[in-house]
Structures are given as C-alpha cells and as structure tokens.
Amino acid sequence: MKRSGRLVALTNFFLENPRVHSNLPSFVEMFNAAKASISEDLDIIDELFREKGIGYLKRTSGSTGGVMFIPELSRDRGNQFIDQLCDRLKDPNRILPGGYLYMSDILGEPNTVREIGRIFASKFSNLEIECIVTVATKGIPLAYAVASFLQVPVVIARRNPQVTEGSSVSINYVSGSSKKIQTMVLPKRSLPEGTNVCIIDDFMKAGGTINGMVSLLKEFNANVKAIGVLAEADDEEEERVVNDYTSLVKISSVDIKENFISVQRGNYI
Amino acid sequence: MKRSGRLVALTNFFLENPRVHSNLPSFVEMFNAAKASISEDLDIIDELFREKGIGYLKRTSGSTGGVMFIPELSRDRGNQFIDQLCDRLKDPNRILPGGYLYMSDILGEPNTVREIGRIFASKFSNLEIECIVTVATKGIPLAYAVASFLQVPVVIARRNPQVTEGSSVSINYVSGSSKKIQTMVLPKRSLPEGTNVCIIDDFMKAGGTINGMVSLLKEFNANVKAIGVLAEADDEEEERVVNDYTSLVKISSVDIKENFISVQRGNYI
C-alpha cells in the first residue's frame, strides 16, 4: 500500500484503538512496507496529532519497537470547550421549579459527551485507571466517554439490585443534601478485588452520592484514583464530604427570582 | 500543509464528525491547498474507508461542492462481530438464578458498545432519524453509540420522574413478561413534536417495554422509524407485542439444569 493509503488506515486505527499497544512489525506485515517507511508514517501522524491538540503517539524502542496512541486534549481546547459550556448553562430557560437546572439536552449530545470524556481522560491519563465507575442514570454516558479514551470497562452502580446482575454488594448511605438514607448496589462479579478505579458523575452537591460510591468501592478493595464530575454546585448549608475531585464547571447560584444563573469554570482549569 | 499531513487531519475530522456536511472551499482555506489537491485527498480517503468497510465519503457537486462521511459497517464485519458475540454469550457461567443471563460485562466494554452502535447506525443509515430514544438503564450506552454515528441527540425515558428534568409526560403500561403495571416518563422539553426517532434497547422479551416507549412517543407525535435491540429472547408463553424490530442476537433458551445457553444470530443478518 502507498503512503497516502497507509496514513489514512493508520490514523483510523489509532483513533479507534486508543491506548492499544502495537508492534511495528505487525504494521510492516499489514501494509507490506519497509519498517523505515512505517516509522516515517508514525512521525507524520504524531506531529499532526500534537498540532491538533488531540494526543500523541507513544513510541517504545527495543528489538521490535512499539507504538500506542494516547488521547490528550490540549489545555487550550479544553478551556475553550469549558467556557462554551459555561455560556450555555447560563441560559435562564434552564431554571426549573425548585432551583434545579435542566442539563439533559447537553448530556444528550454525543459530541459534547465525547468531548467531556476526552477532557477527563486527558487529566487522568497517567493514573493507571483500570475501570470507570458511575451510578445510574445521568453519569452513564459520561462514564462511557471517559472509558472509551482510557480503553477500560465501565461498571454501573444502581439504586436497586437487578435480577439480571446476580448477587450484589449493597451499602446504605446518607445523601448529603436530602439527609435521606439511600441504597446503592454493585454486582459482585462486576469488579475484581484491588482494581484502580475512576468515579465519574454528572453532578455533585454536598457529595453524598460520590461518598456512597467510595464506601461501596471499599467493599471491593478498589483504589479510587480519581473522581470527575461535570458540574459541582455550591451548597452553603452543607459541608462538602468529598474534597479530592475534578469538576469542569461550577454552578454557584440559581436565582429564581432574578432569573439568573451563575456559572464559572470548575477546578479543572 | 503537505498531502501527508492533510490526509491525517482530514481522516481525523471525518471520523470525529460523521454526517457533518463540509464545503470543499472550507478545506481549501483550512489547508491552504488547491481544490484539485483536496479533491484527490478525498478520493484517497474514500477508497480506504470503503476498503476497510467502515463507511464512505458522500460527495455533492454544485458550485461549491461538499462532502460528508457516512459511517457504514460492511456486512462482513457486522456478521463476524455478531458471531463472536453469540460465542461469548453461550458461556454457561453467564447463567443467573431464575434463568437470567449476565451481560453487564459485555455492555461495559466501550469498544463492544461502539461496534454495536456502528451496526445499528449502518442499518438505519437512510431513515432520516433525528433522535435516539431509550429507557434507563442498560440501553443507555448503546443508544449513545448509535447516536454518535448518526450524529443525533439521545433522549432517555425513565421509570420515575426527576426534579432535574422539569415537567414530563408519563404513561402506564403493562409489562409483557411480569404483567405488572409500570410507569414510564419523558421530560416535556426533551423532544420536539413530530421528530423521527429510533428506539434502542439492550433486551426484548415480549416487548412490553418497547411497546410502552412507542405509546409514550405517540404523545409527542414522534415517528418511530426503527427499533433496535441487542438481544431478543424467545418467550413461548407470551405473544410478542412488537413485530418490526432489528435484533443482533437471539437467546432461544437458558437451560439451568443442563447448564446450557442457546444463542443464535438475530434477525439483523
């Protein structure tokens, strides 16, 4: 195959298989090309990926030599995206009775969700995360987006045990904002002991739900390496029970009377 | 920019933006290259995409000329994937008490979920679908995968209304297998009137849940253009209430005594 075809095929391969290690000889065979040519192809792709701020090719030397695509959004692209998100969230039409914020439309856009996943995956790139954990329902698409860039599976905790998931471990916890006792369950066979996990959710107020997930994960001897939430909300009445987390945006107030929402960048930037 | 760099940049652009229409002049400007060169680049990419069975570039002529990447998995790749899925589902370790089948591990793999999405999106490519609808919880990742290839939003129906979603429309329906009355709700502002929708879910037995979604969508005057389920199960006691659907695999029996699961290709092939 000619260089032009190889570049398209290799670019497609890397984008579809982030963090998958490939040996140079396998490409040599696949394209029936010289090792030096493949190596030049990889240089071209690496340079363009870096220039576009979407990641880079990690090369390993040695007898065979290998390569892996590491997706990594540039700070600039990340910040720009977060600022756009803040602007969209400020729209007063989002205010719901009770001072809640309608975000389902944003969470329903595959491209937006994918970009959020790319940002978290970039941030947590070096933490050797082996699994993403979320709790049903709204965090699920975000969890899959992060997982697709880190090339790890997703495990979903639920409020109620399901017959289709076999025996499960459950905990009771007190929700931070409503002070109600809640239950959360995780199927026993969903997570091997001692896994490095990353918790992803859409929204965090006092942090009761995230804290519940942390407690539940302790039962699996999991190591919580990172916590990522799309939006955090200030809750003046409650002390936050989770401290070490990454948020993309911060909703500091929803003023129903003045029809005004105050949104800033989260602690990611 | 040289051809080599352009090919990488354009491949990345198309894969990240399926079904987005671009004008040739915008590429001419972006890469500071002649229109004839860009046109040749597109020919190279189109040829490779077709060869790999991942889709094609749809070109439009006219004064400006345009191009759009249509993801379309080849039949061969689709069939091969479905056969592998059948093999994995036959593993007797998946049998749960009550004759249920554990599938959460498969549904937790981002690459597998993405491939399932690619298959449905290819099948429903020409139906002018404007929105994917699913019901919480397990169908959600599949719905997003399909949506990402069709470049349309996802709307999630729920069992209970949520304060964070505003006013909603709800219906009661009778579940096919348990004969219980169930509720399903969809936020009012989630779907404009008259939208062309595709329903996606992980599992269908008698079809009560899918039928519930169809009824709920009638309240929005939506046009259900397609229904896709990952797995269908034979239910000898119940007549199926949904007939026009696409399934990837069919689970015809789970024999707890003999520790045997019978899985075949669904009606997709």
Coordinates of C-alpha atoms in Angstrom, one line a residue:
Chain A
M1 CA 0.0 0.0 0.0
K2 CA 1.2 3.5 -0.8
R3 CA 2.0 6.1 1.9
S4 CA -1.2 8.0 1.3
G5 CA -3.4 4.9 2.0
R6 CA -1.3 3.9 4.9
L7 CA -1.7 7.3 6.6
V8 CA -5.5 7.1 6.4
A9 CA -5.6 3.5 7.6
L10 CA -3.1 4.1 10.5
T11 CA -5.0 7.3 11.6
N12 CA -8.2 5.4 11.6
F13 CA -6.6 2.5 13.6
F14 CA -5.1 4.8 16.3
L15 CA -8.3 6.8 16.7
E16 CA -10.4 3.6 17.0
N17 CA -7.9 1.9 19.4
P18 CA -6.5 4.4 21.9
R19 CA -4.0 3.0 24.4
V20 CA -3.7 -0.2 22.4
H21 CA 0.0 -1.3 22.1
S22 CA 1.0 -2.3 18.6
N23 CA 4.3 -3.7 17.4
L24 CA 5.9 -2.0 14.3
P25 CA 6.4 -5.4 12.7
S26 CA 2.7 -6.0 12.7
F27 CA 2.2 -2.8 10.6
V28 CA 5.1 -3.8 8.4
E29 CA 3.3 -7.1 7.6
M30 CA -0.2 -5.5 7.4
F31 CA 0.9 -2.9 4.8
N32 CA 3.7 -4.8 3.2
A33 CA 6.0 -1.8 3.7
A34 CA 9.5 -1.3 5.0
K35 CA 10.0 -0.6 8.7
A36 CA 11.6 2.8 7.9
S37 CA 8.5 3.8 5.9
I38 CA 6.1 2.9 8.7
S39 CA 8.3 4.8 11.1
E40 CA 8.1 7.9 8.9
D41 CA 4.3 7.4 8.7
L42 CA 4.1 7.4 12.5
D43 CA 6.2 10.6 12.7
I44 CA 3.8 12.4 10.4
I45 CA 0.7 11.2 12.4
D46 CA 2.4 12.1 15.7
E47 CA 3.2 15.6 14.5
L48 CA -0.3 16.2 13.3
F49 CA -2.0 14.8 16.4
R50 CA 0.2 17.1 18.6
E51 CA -0.5 20.1 16.4
K52 CA -4.3 19.5 16.5
G53 CA -4.1 19.1 20.3
I54 CA -5.8 15.6 20.3
G55 CA -2.9 13.5 21.7
Y56 CA 0.3 11.9 20.6
L57 CA 1.9 8.6 19.6
K58 CA 3.9 7.0 22.4
R59 CA 6.8 5.1 20.9
T60 CA 8.8 2.4 22.6
S61 CA 12.2 1.3 21.4
G62 CA 13.6 -2.2 21.8
S63 CA 14.1 -5.2 19.5
T64 CA 10.6 -5.0 18.0
G65 CA 9.5 -1.4 18.8
G66 CA 6.0 -0.4 19.6
V67 CA 3.5 2.4 19.4
M68 CA 0.4 3.5 21.3
F69 CA -2.0 6.4 20.7
I70 CA -2.5 8.4 23.9
P71 CA -5.5 10.8 23.5
E72 CA -4.7 14.0 25.2
L73 CA -6.7 17.2 24.7
S74 CA -4.6 20.3 24.8
R75 CA -5.3 22.7 27.7
D76 CA -6.4 25.3 25.1
R77 CA -9.0 23.2 23.6
G78 CA -10.2 22.0 27.0
N79 CA -10.5 25.5 28.3
Q80 CA -12.3 26.7 25.2
F81 CA -14.8 23.9 25.5
I82 CA -15.5 24.6 29.2
D83 CA -16.1 28.3 28.6
Q84 CA -18.6 27.4 25.9
L85 CA -20.3 25.0 28.3
C86 CA -20.5 27.7 31.0
D87 CA -22.1 30.1 28.5
R88 CA -24.7 27.5 27.5
L89 CA -25.5 26.7 31.2
K90 CA -26.2 30.4 32.0
D91 CA -29.3 30.4 29.8
P92 CA -32.2 31.3 32.3
N93 CA -34.6 29.0 30.4
R94 CA -32.7 26.2 32.1
I95 CA -34.1 27.1 35.5
L96 CA -36.6 24.5 36.8
P97 CA -39.0 24.8 39.7
G98 CA -37.1 24.3 43.0
G99 CA -34.0 26.0 41.6
Y100 CA -32.8 23.0 39.6
L101 CA -31.0 23.3 36.3
Y102 CA -32.1 21.5 33.1
M103 CA -29.0 19.9 31.6
S104 CA -30.5 16.8 29.9
D105 CA -30.2 18.4 26.4
I106 CA -26.5 18.9 26.8
L107 CA -26.0 15.4 28.2
G108 CA -27.9 14.1 25.3
E109 CA -25.4 15.4 22.7
P110 CA -23.0 12.6 21.7
N111 CA -20.3 15.0 20.6
T112 CA -20.5 17.1 23.8
V113 CA -20.4 14.0 25.9
R114 CA -17.4 12.7 24.0
E115 CA -15.5 15.9 24.5
I116 CA -16.2 15.9 28.2
G117 CA -14.9 12.3 28.2
R118 CA -11.8 13.4 26.4
I119 CA -11.1 16.1 28.9
F120 CA -11.3 13.8 31.9
A121 CA -9.3 11.0 30.2
S122 CA -6.6 13.5 29.4
K123 CA -6.5 14.7 33.0
F124 CA -6.4 11.2 34.4
S125 CA -4.2 9.8 31.7
N126 CA -1.3 8.8 33.9
L127 CA -3.2 7.3 36.9
E128 CA -3.2 3.7 35.6
I129 CA -7.0 3.6 35.9
E130 CA -8.4 0.1 35.1
C131 CA -12.2 0.8 35.4
I132 CA -14.7 3.7 35.4
V133 CA -17.5 3.5 38.0
T134 CA -20.6 5.6 37.9
V135 CA -24.1 5.4 39.4
A136 CA -27.3 5.3 37.3
T137 CA -28.5 7.3 35.4
K138 CA -27.1 10.6 34.2
G139 CA -23.5 9.8 34.7
I140 CA -23.6 6.8 32.4
P141 CA -22.9 8.5 29.0
L142 CA -20.0 10.5 30.6
A143 CA -18.6 7.4 32.1
Y144 CA -18.5 5.6 28.7
A145 CA -17.0 8.6 27.0
V146 CA -14.1 8.7 29.6
A147 CA -13.8 4.9 29.3
S148 CA -13.5 4.9 25.5
F149 CA -10.5 7.2 25.7
L150 CA -8.8 5.3 28.5
Q151 CA -9.7 1.9 26.9
V152 CA -11.2 0.5 30.2
P153 CA -14.6 -1.0 31.1
V154 CA -17.5 0.7 32.8
V155 CA -19.3 -0.6 35.9
I156 CA -22.6 0.9 36.9
A157 CA -23.8 1.1 40.5
R158 CA -27.6 1.2 40.9
R159 CA -30.2 2.3 43.4
N160 CA -31.9 -1.1 43.3
P161 CA -30.5 -4.6 42.8
Q162 CA -31.4 -6.2 39.5
V163 CA -32.2 -9.9 38.9
T164 CA -30.1 -9.7 35.7
E165 CA -26.9 -8.9 37.5
G166 CA -26.7 -11.8 40.0
S167 CA -25.6 -11.4 43.7
S168 CA -24.5 -8.0 44.6
V169 CA -22.9 -5.9 47.4
S170 CA -25.0 -3.1 48.8
I171 CA -24.5 -0.2 51.2
N172 CA -26.7 2.3 52.8
Y173 CA -25.6 5.9 52.9
V174 CA -27.0 9.3 53.9
S175 CA -27.4 11.7 51.0
G176 CA -25.7 15.0 51.6
S177 CA -28.5 17.3 50.5
S178 CA -31.7 15.5 51.5
K179 CA -30.4 13.7 54.5
K180 CA -32.3 10.6 53.4
I181 CA -31.0 7.1 53.8
Q182 CA -30.3 5.7 50.3
T183 CA -29.1 2.4 49.0
M184 CA -26.5 1.7 46.3
V185 CA -25.6 -1.7 44.9
L186 CA -22.9 -3.1 42.7
P187 CA -23.0 -6.7 41.2
K188 CA -20.4 -8.9 42.9
R189 CA -18.8 -10.1 39.7
S190 CA -18.6 -6.6 38.2
L191 CA -15.3 -5.6 39.7
P192 CA -12.2 -7.7 40.6
E193 CA -10.6 -7.1 44.0
G194 CA -8.0 -4.3 44.1
T195 CA -8.9 -2.5 40.9
N196 CA -7.8 1.1 40.2
V197 CA -11.0 3.0 39.6
C198 CA -12.1 6.4 38.5
I199 CA -15.5 7.7 39.6
I200 CA -17.4 9.8 37.1
D201 CA -20.8 11.6 37.7
D202 CA -22.7 14.4 36.1
F203 CA -23.4 16.5 39.2
M204 CA -22.1 16.9 42.8
K205 CA -23.6 19.0 45.5
A206 CA -22.5 18.0 49.0
G207 CA -21.0 14.9 47.6
G208 CA -23.1 12.3 49.4
T209 CA -23.6 10.1 46.4
I210 CA -19.9 10.1 45.4
N211 CA -19.1 9.4 49.0
G212 CA -21.5 6.4 48.9
M213 CA -19.7 5.1 45.8
V214 CA -16.4 5.4 47.6
S215 CA -17.7 3.4 50.5
L216 CA -19.2 0.8 48.2
L217 CA -15.9 0.5 46.4
K218 CA -14.1 -0.1 49.7
E219 CA -16.1 -3.4 49.9
F220 CA -14.3 -4.4 46.6
N221 CA -10.9 -3.2 47.9
A222 CA -10.8 -0.9 45.0
N223 CA -8.4 2.1 44.8
V224 CA -10.2 5.3 43.9
K225 CA -7.5 7.0 41.8
A226 CA -9.7 9.9 40.6
I227 CA -13.1 11.5 40.8
G228 CA -14.5 13.6 38.0
V229 CA -17.8 15.5 37.9
L230 CA -19.2 17.6 35.1
A231 CA -20.8 20.2 37.4
E232 CA -20.4 21.0 41.0
A233 CA -22.8 23.1 42.9
D234 CA -22.1 25.3 45.9
D235 CA -24.1 24.2 48.9
E236 CA -23.8 26.7 51.6
E237 CA -25.8 24.7 54.1
E238 CA -23.7 21.6 53.8
E239 CA -20.1 21.0 54.2
R240 CA -18.7 19.0 51.3
V241 CA -17.9 15.4 52.2
V242 CA -15.7 14.8 49.1
N243 CA -12.6 17.0 48.6
D244 CA -10.3 15.5 46.1
Y245 CA -12.2 15.7 42.8
T246 CA -12.1 17.4 39.4
S247 CA -15.0 19.5 38.1
L248 CA -15.4 21.1 34.8
V249 CA -18.0 23.8 35.7
K250 CA -19.2 25.2 39.0
I251 CA -22.8 26.4 39.5
S252 CA -22.6 28.9 42.3
S253 CA -26.2 30.1 42.3
V254 CA -29.5 29.7 40.7
D255 CA -31.6 32.7 41.4
I256 CA -35.3 32.0 40.6
K257 CA -36.5 35.5 41.5
E258 CA -33.9 37.3 39.3
N259 CA -34.0 34.6 36.7
F260 CA -30.2 34.4 36.8
I261 CA -27.7 31.5 36.9
S262 CA -24.2 32.0 38.0
V263 CA -21.8 29.5 36.3
Q264 CA -18.0 29.5 36.4
R265 CA -15.2 27.2 35.4
G266 CA -14.7 24.3 37.8
N267 CA -11.4 23.4 39.5
Y268 CA -10.2 21.6 36.3
I269 CA -8.6 24.7 34.9
Chain B
M1 CA 0.2 21.8 4.6
K2 CA 1.6 18.8 2.7
R3 CA -0.6 16.0 1.5
S4 CA 0.6 13.6 4.2
G5 CA -0.4 16.0 6.9
R6 CA -3.7 16.8 5.2
L7 CA -4.7 13.1 5.0
V8 CA -4.2 12.6 8.7
A9 CA -6.1 15.8 9.6
L10 CA -9.0 15.1 7.2
T11 CA -9.3 11.4 8.4
N12 CA -9.4 12.6 11.9
F13 CA -12.0 15.3 11.0
F14 CA -14.3 12.8 9.2
L15 CA -14.1 10.2 12.0
E16 CA -14.9 12.7 14.7
N17 CA -17.7 14.4 12.7
P18 CA -19.8 11.7 10.9
R19 CA -22.7 13.1 8.8
V20 CA -21.4 16.7 9.1
H21 CA -21.6 18.4 5.7
S22 CA -18.5 20.4 4.8
N23 CA -17.8 22.6 1.8
L24 CA -14.7 21.9 -0.2
P25 CA -13.7 25.6 -0.1
S26 CA -13.5 25.4 3.7
F27 CA -10.9 22.7 3.4
V28 CA -9.1 24.7 0.7
E29 CA -8.8 27.6 3.1
M30 CA -8.0 25.5 6.2
F31 CA -5.1 23.7 4.5
N32 CA -4.1 26.5 2.1
A33 CA -4.2 23.9 -0.8
A34 CA -5.7 23.8 -4.3
K35 CA -9.2 22.5 -4.7
A36 CA -7.9 19.7 -7.0
S37 CA -5.5 18.6 -4.3
I38 CA -8.2 18.4 -1.7
S39 CA -10.4 16.5 -4.1
E40 CA -7.6 14.0 -4.6
D41 CA -7.2 13.7 -0.8
L42 CA -10.9 12.9 -0.5
D43 CA -10.6 10.2 -3.2
I44 CA -7.8 8.5 -1.3
I45 CA -9.7 8.6 2.0
D46 CA -13.0 7.4 0.4
E47 CA -11.2 4.5 -1.2
L48 CA -9.6 3.4 2.0
F49 CA -12.8 3.8 4.1
R50 CA -14.6 1.6 1.6
E51 CA -11.8 -1.0 1.6
K52 CA -11.8 -1.2 5.4
G53 CA -15.6 -1.5 5.5
I54 CA -16.1 1.5 7.8
G55 CA -18.1 3.8 5.5
Y56 CA -17.6 6.2 2.6
L57 CA -17.5 9.9 1.7
K58 CA -20.6 11.2 0.2
R59 CA -19.7 13.9 -2.3
T60 CA -22.1 16.5 -3.6
S61 CA -21.4 18.5 -6.7
G62 CA -22.6 22.0 -7.5
S63 CA -20.9 25.4 -7.3
T64 CA -19.1 24.9 -4.1
G65 CA -19.2 21.1 -3.7
G66 CA -19.5 19.3 -0.4
V67 CA -18.5 16.1 1.4
M68 CA -19.9 14.1 4.3
F69 CA -18.6 11.0 6.0
I70 CA -21.3 8.3 6.2
P71 CA -20.2 5.5 8.7
E72 CA -21.3 2.2 7.3
L73 CA -20.0 -1.1 8.6
S74 CA -19.7 -3.7 5.9
R75 CA -22.0 -6.8 6.2
D76 CA -18.9 -9.0 6.6
R77 CA -17.6 -7.1 9.6
G78 CA -21.1 -6.9 11.1
N79 CA -21.7 -10.6 10.7
Q80 CA -18.3 -11.5 12.1
F81 CA -18.8 -9.3 15.2
I82 CA -22.3 -10.8 15.8
D83 CA -20.9 -14.4 15.6
Q84 CA -18.2 -13.5 18.2
L85 CA -20.9 -12.0 20.4
C86 CA -23.0 -15.2 20.1
D87 CA -20.0 -17.3 21.2
R88 CA -19.3 -15.1 24.2
L89 CA -23.0 -15.2 25.3
K90 CA -23.0 -19.1 25.2
D91 CA -20.6 -19.2 28.2
P92 CA -22.7 -21.2 30.9
N93 CA -21.0 -19.0 33.6
R94 CA -23.4 -16.3 32.5
I95 CA -26.5 -18.2 33.8
L96 CA -28.0 -16.5 36.8
P97 CA -30.6 -17.8 39.3
G98 CA -34.1 -17.6 37.6
G99 CA -32.6 -18.3 34.2
Y100 CA -31.4 -14.8 33.6
L101 CA -28.3 -14.1 31.6
Y102 CA -25.4 -11.9 32.9
M103 CA -24.4 -9.5 30.1
S104 CA -23.2 -6.4 32.1
D105 CA -19.6 -7.2 31.4
I106 CA -20.2 -7.1 27.6
L107 CA -22.3 -3.9 27.9
G108 CA -19.4 -2.4 30.0
E109 CA -16.9 -2.6 27.2
P110 CA -16.7 0.7 25.3
N111 CA -15.3 -0.9 22.1
T112 CA -18.0 -3.5 22.0
V113 CA -20.8 -1.0 22.7
R114 CA -19.3 1.3 19.9
E115 CA -19.3 -1.6 17.4
I116 CA -23.0 -2.4 18.2
G117 CA -23.8 1.3 17.7
R118 CA -22.0 1.2 14.3
I119 CA -24.0 -1.8 13.2
F120 CA -27.4 -0.2 14.1
A121 CA -26.3 3.1 12.6
S122 CA -25.4 1.4 9.4
K123 CA -28.7 -0.5 9.2
F124 CA -30.7 2.7 9.9
S125 CA -28.5 5.0 7.9
N126 CA -31.1 6.1 5.3
L127 CA -34.1 6.5 7.6
E128 CA -33.5 10.2 8.4
I129 CA -33.5 9.6 12.1
E130 CA -33.4 12.7 14.2
C131 CA -33.2 11.3 17.7
I132 CA -32.4 8.1 19.6
V133 CA -34.8 7.2 22.4
T134 CA -34.0 4.6 25.1
V135 CA -35.2 3.8 28.6
A136 CA -33.0 3.8 31.6
T137 CA -30.6 2.0 32.4
K138 CA -28.9 -0.7 30.3
G139 CA -29.9 0.6 26.9
I140 CA -28.2 4.0 27.5
P141 CA -24.6 3.2 26.3
L142 CA -26.0 1.5 23.2
A143 CA -28.2 4.5 22.5
Y144 CA -25.3 6.9 22.7
A145 CA -23.2 4.6 20.5
V146 CA -25.8 4.6 17.7
A147 CA -26.4 8.4 18.2
S148 CA -22.7 9.2 17.8
F149 CA -22.6 7.5 14.3
L150 CA -25.9 9.1 13.2
Q151 CA -24.9 12.5 14.7
V152 CA -28.2 12.9 16.6
P153 CA -29.1 13.5 20.2
V154 CA -30.3 10.9 22.8
V155 CA -33.4 11.2 24.9
I156 CA -33.8 8.9 28.0
A157 CA -37.2 7.8 29.3
R158 CA -37.3 6.9 32.9
R159 CA -39.3 4.8 35.4
N160 CA -39.7 7.8 37.7
P161 CA -39.9 11.5 37.1
Q162 CA -36.9 13.5 38.2
V163 CA -37.0 17.0 39.6
T164 CA -34.0 17.9 37.5
E165 CA -36.0 17.4 34.3
G166 CA -39.0 19.7 34.7
S167 CA -42.5 18.8 33.7
S168 CA -42.9 15.4 32.0
V169 CA -45.4 13.2 30.1
S170 CA -46.0 9.8 31.7
I171 CA -47.8 6.7 30.6
N172 CA -48.7 3.5 32.4
Y173 CA -48.3 0.2 30.5
V174 CA -48.4 -3.5 31.2
S175 CA -45.1 -5.2 31.1
G176 CA -45.2 -8.2 28.8
S177 CA -43.5 -10.8 30.9
S178 CA -44.5 -9.8 34.5
K179 CA -47.9 -8.5 33.7
K180 CA -47.3 -5.7 36.2
I181 CA -48.4 -2.1 35.6
Q182 CA -45.3 0.0 35.0
T183 CA -44.8 3.7 34.5
M184 CA -42.5 5.5 32.1
V185 CA -41.9 9.2 31.8
L186 CA -40.2 11.6 29.3
P187 CA -39.5 15.2 30.0
K188 CA -41.7 17.5 28.0
R189 CA -39.0 19.6 26.6
S190 CA -36.8 16.7 25.6
L191 CA -38.4 16.0 22.2
P192 CA -39.9 18.4 19.7
E193 CA -43.3 17.4 18.1
G194 CA -43.1 15.2 15.0
T195 CA -39.5 14.0 15.4
N196 CA -38.2 10.9 13.6
V197 CA -36.9 8.6 16.3
C198 CA -35.2 5.3 16.6
I199 CA -35.7 3.2 19.8
I200 CA -32.7 1.4 21.1
D201 CA -32.6 -1.1 24.0
D202 CA -30.4 -3.9 25.3
F203 CA -33.0 -6.7 25.6
M204 CA -36.5 -7.5 24.5
K205 CA -38.7 -10.4 25.6
A206 CA -42.4 -10.0 24.9
G207 CA -41.7 -6.4 24.0
G208 CA -43.8 -4.7 26.7
T209 CA -41.2 -2.0 27.5
I210 CA -40.6 -1.2 23.8
N211 CA -44.3 -1.0 23.3
G212 CA -44.5 1.3 26.3
M213 CA -41.9 3.6 24.6
V214 CA -43.9 3.5 21.4
S215 CA -47.1 4.6 23.3
L216 CA -45.2 7.3 25.1
L217 CA -43.7 8.6 21.9
K218 CA -47.2 8.9 20.4
E219 CA -47.8 11.6 23.0
F220 CA -45.0 13.6 21.3
N221 CA -46.4 12.8 17.8
A222 CA -43.0 11.2 17.1
N223 CA -42.5 8.9 14.1
V224 CA -40.9 5.7 15.2
K225 CA -38.7 4.9 12.2
A226 CA -36.7 2.0 13.6
I227 CA -36.4 -0.2 16.7
G228 CA -33.1 -1.9 17.5
V229 CA -32.4 -4.4 20.3
L230 CA -29.1 -6.0 21.1
A231 CA -30.7 -9.3 22.2
E232 CA -34.2 -10.7 21.8
A233 CA -35.4 -13.7 23.9
D234 CA -38.0 -16.2 22.9
D235 CA -40.9 -16.2 25.2
E236 CA -43.1 -19.1 24.5
E237 CA -45.8 -18.1 26.9
E238 CA -46.3 -14.6 25.5
E239 CA -47.1 -13.4 22.1
R240 CA -44.7 -10.7 21.0
V241 CA -46.3 -7.2 21.0
V242 CA -43.6 -5.6 18.8
N243 CA -43.0 -7.0 15.4
D244 CA -41.0 -4.6 13.3
Y245 CA -37.5 -4.5 15.0
T246 CA -33.9 -5.4 14.4
S247 CA -32.1 -7.7 16.8
L248 CA -28.4 -8.7 16.7
V249 CA -28.7 -11.9 18.7
K250 CA -31.5 -14.2 19.8
I251 CA -31.4 -16.1 23.0
S252 CA -33.7 -19.0 22.4
S253 CA -33.2 -20.9 25.7
V254 CA -31.4 -20.8 29.0
D255 CA -31.4 -24.3 30.5
I256 CA -30.4 -24.1 34.1
K257 CA -30.5 -27.9 34.7
E258 CA -28.2 -28.7 31.7
N259 CA -26.2 -25.6 32.2
F260 CA -26.7 -24.7 28.6
I261 CA -27.5 -21.5 26.7
S262 CA -28.8 -21.5 23.2
V263 CA -27.8 -18.3 21.3
Q264 CA -28.2 -17.6 17.6
R265 CA -27.9 -14.6 15.2
G266 CA -30.8 -12.3 15.4
N267 CA -32.9 -11.0 12.5
Y268 CA -30.2 -8.4 11.5
I269 CA -28.4 -10.9 9.3

